[in-house]
Amino acid sequence: MPMWEEHAYTRKDENGNIMTLEEYEALNPPKAFSWADFKLYMICGIGFMLDSYDLFIVNLASPLWAYEFFTPAGKKPTVPAPTIPFLLRGAVNAAANIGNVIGQISFGFMGDLFGRKFVYGKELIIAIVGIIMIISLPVNGSKGLKTGVQKMWWLFGFRMLLGIGIGGDYPMSAAIVAERSTIANRGRMLGWIFSNQGWGTLTASIVTCILLPIWKHSLTAGKFSSIDGIWRTQIGLALIPCFALLYFRLTMPESKKFTQSVELSNVANASLNTSTASINEKALKTHTGEDISHDRRISIVEAHAVAPPKNVQMKAFIEYFSHPRHALTLFGCAFSWFLVDVAFYGINLNQSIILADIGYATGKTPYQYLLHNAEGNLIIAVAGYVPGYFLTIAFIELLGRKWIQIQGFLVTALMFAILAGGNTHIGSGGRFACIIITQLFFNFGPNATTFIIPGEVFPSRVRGLAHGFCAAIGKLGAILSGIGFNYWSQTDHKKYPGSIGLPGVLWIFFAMELLGAVVTYFCVPETRGIDSDAIDYEECQARVHHGHHNGNGNGVHEAEVTQ
């Protein structure tokens, strides 16, 4: 059994005859979840577990940083934790997402330009370095880092480095999984990979619930200078799966489907060398014993005499998205991702604040407060966050991506409206239930599908950058919430001009989710059962035929399709 199962444009039957991917899958139905799928799941899924683990760990570690860095010496412990300056806390919350934007664009671009093999694994190395530097924060009294503000800026800088590595994983893992999955199980496999976010969330809560009792005495007695072991262990544990899977990522072979797809970039380029095409055609004729230049699909699949020049591949993105239909799809995928991330990260980066506001995270001592906060996060993860992903996996091939995305937007919008409008009328239990339902339909909804659809709707030759672009636009929404949530949710309008209180922020989230449903309906296509590479091939062939018949000099000669 190979480490990676691949499906390209075509396969051959037992007699050596070319058959389409659809025909191959009809004769060889894919298993629901094979051993090779499991290995792919493990190798590609680690980035998303790390992403979610980091997201929830910073949410759980922030109160620890507040106690350790911002409690004056000799002062009696307070519940809840001391306040970290709003812009500073927002910056640290948003740091990883700022890095995500850089990583998603740069690694997506390099993945399309240089190939998946060249890029994959490097993003994990960057994440490892970021984690090591975060947990290496100098101890109290070290020169240059004596104040809590200085230490928070250290965390900001290296959380951003960690974010670059995590961000690079989005387009690369999505592209690799999509290019190594069958049409019948592609959405399910992408859902499986992305569901690692749920395991990361759950693991973060469990780890915190285990670590807090170990430091119970220090937290109860207010000895906050000795609690840094909690958050260093919380964050450092992420190194274990990173090191375990680094080798497999660095030794991954190139994606066959990507290699074949980028050859179409030559067809899209109007200035090709006809002699090269002749070489390819001659090679095909020699290899098969007959002239098969009339079969464009065979030519594209089997001609590898000349790799596409890098400058041609760099132009492919612009050329592909110069067509209005493709541009509209890119807009729909990117903007819907932005809209869901404004609310999703607004809730998840600040879930501890929300739990305290609804009266769930309470306690007489810092230990009780932190433990109740961790338990609340754990309940939400078990009841809402994790099950949402598996509902997506179960129903994505039955209901389709677009339906799941729209209904998720609408249900989360409803929950935000209830939380905002009933803030003073609904008890803690009711609001806690609304948060659980919101998390459930984020993940049985747009948080999952905004990742899956860009991995399917764009052809392999532009998939890395297109997916990275959509993810980066989404992270801009996360940054907006990460920086602004703490300030906007304040109720003292004199002290914080422009603040609108937590209900006002939730109304904004409500509007964002409604708009997301509208954008999805009009701009995002259904991708169930669709092979974007085959469609890209047909569109490219149509353009070649059009240019050839027009004889306008800008067309490509018919033989040149072999490239």
Coordinates of N, CA and C in Angstrom, one line a residue, residues 238-401:
A238 N 2.5 21.2 22.1 CA 2.2 21.2 20.7 C 3.5 20.7 19.9
L239 N 4.6 20.8 20.5 CA 5.9 20.3 19.8 C 5.8 18.8 19.5
I240 N 5.2 18.1 20.3 CA 5.2 16.6 20.2 C 4.7 16.1 18.9
P241 N 3.4 16.5 18.5 CA 3.0 16.1 17.1 C 3.7 16.7 16.0
C242 N 4.3 17.9 16.2 CA 5.0 18.6 15.1 C 6.3 17.8 14.8
F243 N 7.1 17.4 15.8 CA 8.3 16.6 15.5 C 7.9 15.2 15.0
A244 N 6.8 14.7 15.5 CA 6.5 13.3 15.1 C 6.2 13.2 13.6
L245 N 5.7 14.2 13.0 CA 5.2 14.2 11.6 C 6.1 15.0 10.6
L246 N 7.1 15.7 11.2 CA 8.0 16.5 10.3 C 8.6 15.7 9.2
Y247 N 9.2 14.5 9.5 CA 9.9 13.7 8.5 C 8.9 13.4 7.3
F248 N 7.7 13.0 7.7 CA 6.8 12.5 6.6 C 6.4 13.7 5.7
R249 N 6.3 14.9 6.2 CA 6.0 16.0 5.3 C 7.2 16.4 4.4
L250 N 8.4 16.3 5.0 CA 9.6 16.7 4.2 C 9.9 15.7 3.1
T251 N 9.5 14.4 3.3 CA 9.8 13.4 2.3 C 8.6 13.1 1.4
M252 N 7.6 13.9 1.4 CA 6.4 13.7 0.6 C 6.7 13.8 -0.9
P253 N 6.3 12.9 -1.8 CA 6.5 13.0 -3.2 C 5.6 14.1 -3.8
E254 N 6.0 14.5 -5.0 CA 5.2 15.6 -5.7 C 3.8 15.0 -6.1
S255 N 2.8 15.9 -6.1 CA 1.5 15.5 -6.5 C 1.4 15.3 -8.0
K256 N 1.0 14.1 -8.4 CA 0.9 13.8 -9.9 C -0.1 14.7 -10.5
K257 N -1.2 14.9 -9.9 CA -2.3 15.7 -10.5 C -1.9 17.2 -10.6
F258 N -1.1 17.7 -9.7 CA -0.6 19.0 -9.8 C 0.4 19.1 -10.9
T259 N 1.3 18.1 -11.1 CA 2.3 18.1 -12.2 C 1.6 18.2 -13.5
Q260 N 0.5 17.4 -13.7 CA -0.2 17.4 -14.9 C -1.0 18.7 -15.1
S261 N -1.5 19.2 -14.1 CA -2.4 20.4 -14.2 C -1.5 21.6 -14.6
V262 N -0.3 21.8 -14.1 CA 0.5 23.0 -14.4 C 0.8 23.0 -15.9
E263 N 0.8 21.9 -16.6 CA 1.1 21.9 -18.0 C 0.1 22.7 -18.8
L264 N -1.1 22.9 -18.2 CA -2.1 23.7 -18.9 C -1.7 25.2 -18.9
S265 N -0.9 25.5 -18.0 CA -0.4 26.9 -17.9 C 0.3 27.3 -19.2
N266 N 0.9 26.3 -19.8 CA 1.6 26.6 -21.1 C 0.5 26.9 -22.2
V267 N -0.6 26.1 -22.1 CA -1.6 26.3 -23.1 C -2.3 27.7 -22.9
A268 N -2.4 28.1 -21.6 CA -3.0 29.4 -21.3 C -2.1 30.6 -21.8
N269 N -0.8 30.3 -21.9 CA 0.2 31.3 -22.3 C 0.2 31.3 -23.9
A270 N 0.1 32.5 -24.4 CA 0.0 32.6 -25.9 C 1.3 32.6 -26.6
S271 N 2.4 32.6 -25.9 CA 3.7 32.7 -26.6 C 4.5 31.4 -26.4
L272 N 4.0 30.3 -26.9 CA 4.7 29.0 -26.7 C 5.5 28.7 -27.9
N273 N 6.5 27.9 -27.7 CA 7.4 27.5 -28.8 C 6.8 26.2 -29.5
T274 N 6.5 26.4 -30.7 CA 5.9 25.3 -31.4 C 6.8 24.1 -31.6
S275 N 8.1 24.3 -31.6 CA 9.0 23.2 -31.8 C 9.0 22.3 -30.5
T276 N 8.8 22.8 -29.4 CA 8.6 22.0 -28.2 C 7.4 21.1 -28.3
A277 N 6.3 21.7 -28.8 CA 5.1 20.9 -29.0 C 5.3 19.7 -29.9
S278 N 6.1 20.0 -31.0 CA 6.4 18.9 -31.9 C 7.2 17.8 -31.2
I279 N 8.1 18.2 -30.4 CA 8.9 17.2 -29.6 C 8.0 16.3 -28.8
N280 N 7.1 17.0 -28.1 CA 6.2 16.2 -27.2 C 5.3 15.3 -28.1
E281 N 4.8 15.8 -29.2 CA 4.0 15.0 -30.0 C 4.7 13.8 -30.6
K282 N 6.0 14.0 -31.0 CA 6.8 13.0 -31.5 C 7.1 11.9 -30.4
A283 N 7.3 12.4 -29.2 CA 7.6 11.5 -28.1 C 6.4 10.6 -27.8
L284 N 5.2 11.2 -27.9 CA 4.0 10.4 -27.7 C 3.8 9.3 -28.8
K285 N 4.1 9.7 -30.0 CA 3.9 8.8 -31.1 C 4.9 7.6 -31.0
T286 N 6.1 7.9 -30.6 CA 7.1 6.9 -30.4 C 6.8 6.0 -29.3
H287 N 6.2 6.5 -28.2 CA 5.9 5.8 -27.0 C 4.8 4.8 -27.3
T288 N 3.8 5.2 -28.0 CA 2.6 4.4 -28.2 C 2.5 3.7 -29.5
G289 N 3.4 4.1 -30.5 CA 3.4 3.4 -31.7 C 2.4 4.0 -32.7
E290 N 1.6 5.0 -32.3 CA 0.6 5.6 -33.2 C 0.5 7.0 -32.9
D291 N -0.1 7.8 -33.8 CA -0.3 9.2 -33.6 C -1.5 9.4 -32.8
I292 N -1.3 10.0 -31.6 CA -2.5 10.2 -30.7 C -2.6 11.7 -30.4
S293 N -2.0 12.5 -31.3 CA -2.0 14.0 -31.0 C -3.4 14.5 -31.0
H294 N -4.4 13.8 -31.6 CA -5.8 14.3 -31.7 C -6.4 14.2 -30.3
D295 N -5.9 13.4 -29.5 CA -6.6 13.2 -28.1 C -5.9 14.1 -27.1
R296 N -6.5 15.3 -26.9 CA -5.9 16.3 -26.1 C -5.7 15.8 -24.7
R297 N -6.6 15.0 -24.1 CA -6.5 14.6 -22.8 C -5.3 13.7 -22.6
I298 N -5.1 12.8 -23.5 CA -3.9 11.9 -23.5 C -2.7 12.7 -23.5
S299 N -2.6 13.7 -24.4 CA -1.4 14.5 -24.6 C -1.1 15.2 -23.3
I300 N -2.1 15.8 -22.7 CA -1.8 16.6 -21.5 C -1.4 15.7 -20.3
V301 N -1.9 14.5 -20.3 CA -1.6 13.6 -19.2 C -0.2 13.0 -19.3
E302 N 0.2 12.6 -20.5 CA 1.4 11.8 -20.6 C 2.6 12.5 -21.2
A303 N 2.4 13.8 -21.7 CA 3.6 14.5 -22.2 C 4.3 15.3 -21.1
H304 N 5.5 14.9 -20.8 CA 6.3 15.5 -19.7 C 7.7 15.9 -20.2
A305 N 7.8 16.1 -21.5 CA 9.2 16.4 -22.1 C 9.7 17.7 -21.6
V306 N 8.8 18.7 -21.4 CA 9.3 20.0 -21.0 C 8.4 20.5 -19.9
A307 N 9.0 20.9 -18.7 CA 8.2 21.5 -17.6 C 7.8 22.9 -17.9
P308 N 6.7 23.4 -17.5 CA 6.3 24.8 -17.8 C 7.3 25.8 -17.2
P309 N 7.7 26.8 -17.9 CA 8.6 27.8 -17.4 C 7.9 28.5 -16.2
K310 N 8.8 28.9 -15.2 CA 8.3 29.5 -14.0 C 7.5 30.8 -14.3
N311 N 8.0 31.6 -15.3 CA 7.3 32.8 -15.6 C 5.9 32.6 -16.2
V312 N 5.7 31.4 -16.8 CA 4.4 31.0 -17.3 C 3.4 30.7 -16.2
Q313 N 4.0 29.9 -15.2 CA 3.1 29.5 -14.1 C 2.8 30.7 -13.2
M314 N 3.7 31.7 -13.1 CA 3.4 32.9 -12.4 C 2.3 33.7 -13.0
K315 N 2.1 33.7 -14.3 CA 1.0 34.4 -15.0 C -0.3 33.6 -14.9
A316 N -0.2 32.3 -14.6 CA -1.4 31.5 -14.6 C -2.6 32.0 -13.8
F317 N -2.2 32.5 -12.6 CA -3.2 33.0 -11.6 C -4.0 34.1 -12.2
I318 N -3.3 35.1 -12.8 CA -3.9 36.3 -13.3 C -4.7 35.9 -14.5
E319 N -4.2 35.1 -15.4 CA -4.9 34.7 -16.6 C -6.2 33.9 -16.2
Y320 N -6.1 33.0 -15.3 CA -7.3 32.2 -14.9 C -8.4 33.1 -14.3
F321 N -8.0 34.0 -13.5 CA -9.0 34.8 -12.8 C -9.4 36.1 -13.5
S322 N -8.9 36.2 -14.8 CA -9.3 37.3 -15.6 C -10.7 37.1 -16.2
H323 N -11.1 35.8 -16.1 CA -12.5 35.5 -16.6 C -13.5 35.8 -15.5
P324 N -14.5 36.5 -15.8 CA -15.5 37.0 -14.8 C -16.1 35.9 -13.9
R325 N -16.4 34.8 -14.5 CA -17.0 33.7 -13.7 C -16.0 33.2 -12.6
H326 N -14.8 33.0 -13.0 CA -13.7 32.6 -12.0 C -13.5 33.7 -11.0
A327 N -13.5 34.9 -11.4 CA -13.3 36.0 -10.4 C -14.4 36.1 -9.4
L328 N -15.7 35.9 -9.9 CA -16.8 35.9 -9.0 C -16.7 34.8 -8.0
T329 N -16.3 33.6 -8.4 CA -16.1 32.5 -7.5 C -15.1 32.8 -6.4
L330 N -14.0 33.4 -6.9 CA -12.9 33.8 -5.9 C -13.4 34.8 -4.9
F331 N -14.2 35.8 -5.4 CA -14.7 36.8 -4.5 C -15.7 36.1 -3.5
G332 N -16.6 35.2 -4.0 CA -17.5 34.6 -3.1 C -16.8 33.7 -2.0
C333 N -15.8 32.9 -2.4 CA -15.1 32.1 -1.4 C -14.4 32.9 -0.4
A334 N -13.7 34.0 -0.9 CA -12.9 34.8 0.0 C -13.8 35.6 1.0
F335 N -14.8 36.3 0.4 CA -15.6 37.2 1.3 C -16.5 36.4 2.3
S336 N -17.0 35.2 1.9 CA -17.7 34.4 2.8 C -16.8 33.9 3.9
W337 N -15.6 33.6 3.6 CA -14.6 33.2 4.6 C -14.3 34.4 5.6
F338 N -14.2 35.6 5.1 CA -14.0 36.8 5.9 C -15.2 37.0 6.9
L339 N -16.4 36.8 6.4 CA -17.6 37.1 7.2 C -17.7 36.1 8.3
V340 N -17.4 34.8 8.0 CA -17.5 33.8 9.1 C -16.4 34.0 10.1
D341 N -15.2 34.4 9.7 CA -14.1 34.5 10.6 C -14.2 35.7 11.6
V342 N -14.9 36.8 11.1 CA -15.2 37.9 12.0 C -15.9 37.4 13.3
A343 N -16.9 36.6 13.1 CA -17.7 36.1 14.2 C -17.0 34.9 14.9
F344 N -16.5 34.0 14.1 CA -15.9 32.8 14.7 C -14.7 33.1 15.6
Y345 N -13.8 33.9 15.1 CA -12.7 34.2 15.9 C -13.0 35.2 17.0
G346 N -14.0 36.1 16.7 CA -14.4 37.0 17.8 C -14.9 36.2 19.0
I347 N -15.6 35.1 18.8 CA -16.1 34.3 19.9 C -15.0 33.5 20.5
N348 N -14.2 32.8 19.6 CA -13.3 31.8 20.2 C -12.0 32.5 20.8
L349 N -11.6 33.6 20.3 CA -10.4 34.3 20.9 C -10.8 34.9 22.2
N350 N -12.1 35.1 22.5 CA -12.6 35.8 23.7 C -13.6 35.0 24.4
Q351 N -13.6 33.7 24.3 CA -14.6 32.9 24.9 C -14.5 32.9 26.4
S352 N -13.3 33.2 27.0 CA -13.2 33.3 28.4 C -13.9 34.6 28.9
I353 N -13.8 35.6 28.1 CA -14.5 36.9 28.5 C -16.1 36.7 28.4
I354 N -16.5 36.0 27.4 CA -17.9 35.7 27.2 C -18.5 34.8 28.4
L355 N -17.7 33.8 28.7 CA -18.1 32.9 29.8 C -18.2 33.7 31.1
A356 N -17.3 34.6 31.3 CA -17.3 35.4 32.6 C -18.6 36.4 32.5
D357 N -18.9 36.9 31.3 CA -20.0 37.8 31.2 C -21.3 37.2 31.5
I358 N -21.5 35.9 31.1 CA -22.7 35.2 31.3 C -22.8 34.6 32.7
G359 N -21.7 34.7 33.4 CA -21.8 34.2 34.8 C -21.3 32.8 35.0
Y360 N -20.7 32.2 34.0 CA -20.3 30.8 34.1 C -18.9 30.7 34.7
A361 N -17.9 31.5 34.2 CA -16.6 31.4 34.7 C -16.5 32.3 36.0
T362 N -16.7 31.7 37.2 CA -16.7 32.4 38.4 C -15.9 31.6 39.4
G363 N -15.7 32.2 40.6 CA -14.9 31.5 41.7 C -14.4 32.5 42.7
K364 N -14.2 32.0 43.9 CA -13.7 32.9 44.9 C -12.2 33.1 44.9
T365 N -11.4 32.1 44.2 CA -10.0 32.3 44.1 C -9.6 32.2 42.6
P366 N -8.4 32.7 42.3 CA -8.0 32.5 40.9 C -8.0 31.1 40.4
Y367 N -7.7 30.1 41.3 CA -7.7 28.7 40.9 C -9.1 28.3 40.4
Q368 N -10.1 28.6 41.3 CA -11.5 28.3 40.9 C -12.0 29.0 39.7
Y369 N -11.6 30.2 39.5 CA -12.0 31.0 38.3 C -11.4 30.3 37.1
L370 N -10.1 30.0 37.1 CA -9.4 29.5 35.9 C -9.9 28.1 35.6
L371 N -10.2 27.3 36.7 CA -10.7 25.9 36.4 C -12.1 25.9 35.9
H372 N -13.0 26.8 36.4 CA -14.3 26.9 35.8 C -14.3 27.4 34.4
N373 N -13.4 28.3 34.1 CA -13.2 28.8 32.7 C -12.8 27.6 31.8
A374 N -11.8 26.8 32.2 CA -11.3 25.7 31.4 C -12.5 24.7 31.2
E375 N -13.2 24.4 32.3 CA -14.3 23.5 32.2 C -15.4 23.9 31.3
G376 N -15.7 25.2 31.3 CA -16.7 25.8 30.3 C -16.2 25.6 28.9
N377 N -14.9 25.9 28.6 CA -14.4 25.7 27.3 C -14.4 24.2 26.9
L378 N -14.2 23.3 27.9 CA -14.2 21.9 27.6 C -15.6 21.4 27.2
I379 N -16.6 21.9 27.9 CA -18.0 21.5 27.7 C -18.4 22.0 26.3
I380 N -18.1 23.2 26.0 CA -18.4 23.8 24.7 C -17.8 23.0 23.5
A381 N -16.5 22.6 23.8 CA -15.8 21.8 22.7 C -16.4 20.4 22.5
V382 N -16.8 19.8 23.6 CA -17.4 18.4 23.6 C -18.8 18.4 23.0
A383 N -19.6 19.4 23.4 CA -21.0 19.4 23.1 C -21.2 20.1 21.7
G384 N -20.4 21.1 21.3 CA -20.7 21.8 20.1 C -19.6 21.8 19.1
Y385 N -18.4 22.1 19.5 CA -17.3 22.4 18.6 C -16.9 21.1 17.8
V386 N -16.6 20.0 18.5 CA -16.2 18.8 17.8 C -17.3 18.1 17.1
P387 N -18.5 17.9 17.6 CA -19.6 17.3 16.9 C -19.9 18.0 15.5
G388 N -19.8 19.3 15.5 CA -20.1 20.0 14.3 C -19.3 19.6 13.1
Y389 N -18.0 19.3 13.3 CA -17.1 18.8 12.2 C -17.6 17.5 11.7
F390 N -18.0 16.6 12.6 CA -18.3 15.3 12.2 C -19.7 15.2 11.6
L391 N -20.6 16.2 11.9 CA -21.8 16.3 11.1 C -21.5 16.7 9.7
T392 N -20.5 17.6 9.5 CA -20.1 18.0 8.2 C -19.6 16.8 7.4
I393 N -18.7 16.0 8.0 CA -18.1 14.8 7.4 C -19.2 13.9 7.0
A394 N -20.2 13.7 7.9 CA -21.3 12.7 7.6 C -22.2 13.1 6.5
F395 N -22.5 14.4 6.3 CA -23.5 14.9 5.4 C -23.0 15.6 4.2
I396 N -21.7 15.9 4.1 CA -21.2 16.8 3.0 C -21.5 16.2 1.6
E397 N -21.3 14.9 1.5 CA -21.6 14.3 0.2 C -23.0 14.0 -0.1
L398 N -23.9 14.1 0.9 CA -25.3 14.0 0.8 C -26.0 15.3 0.5
L399 N -25.7 16.3 1.3 CA -26.4 17.6 1.2 C -25.7 18.6 0.4
G400 N -24.4 18.4 0.1 CA -23.6 19.3 -0.6 C -23.0 20.4 0.2
R401 N -22.0 21.1 -0.3 CA -21.2 22.1 0.5 C -22.0 23.4 0.6

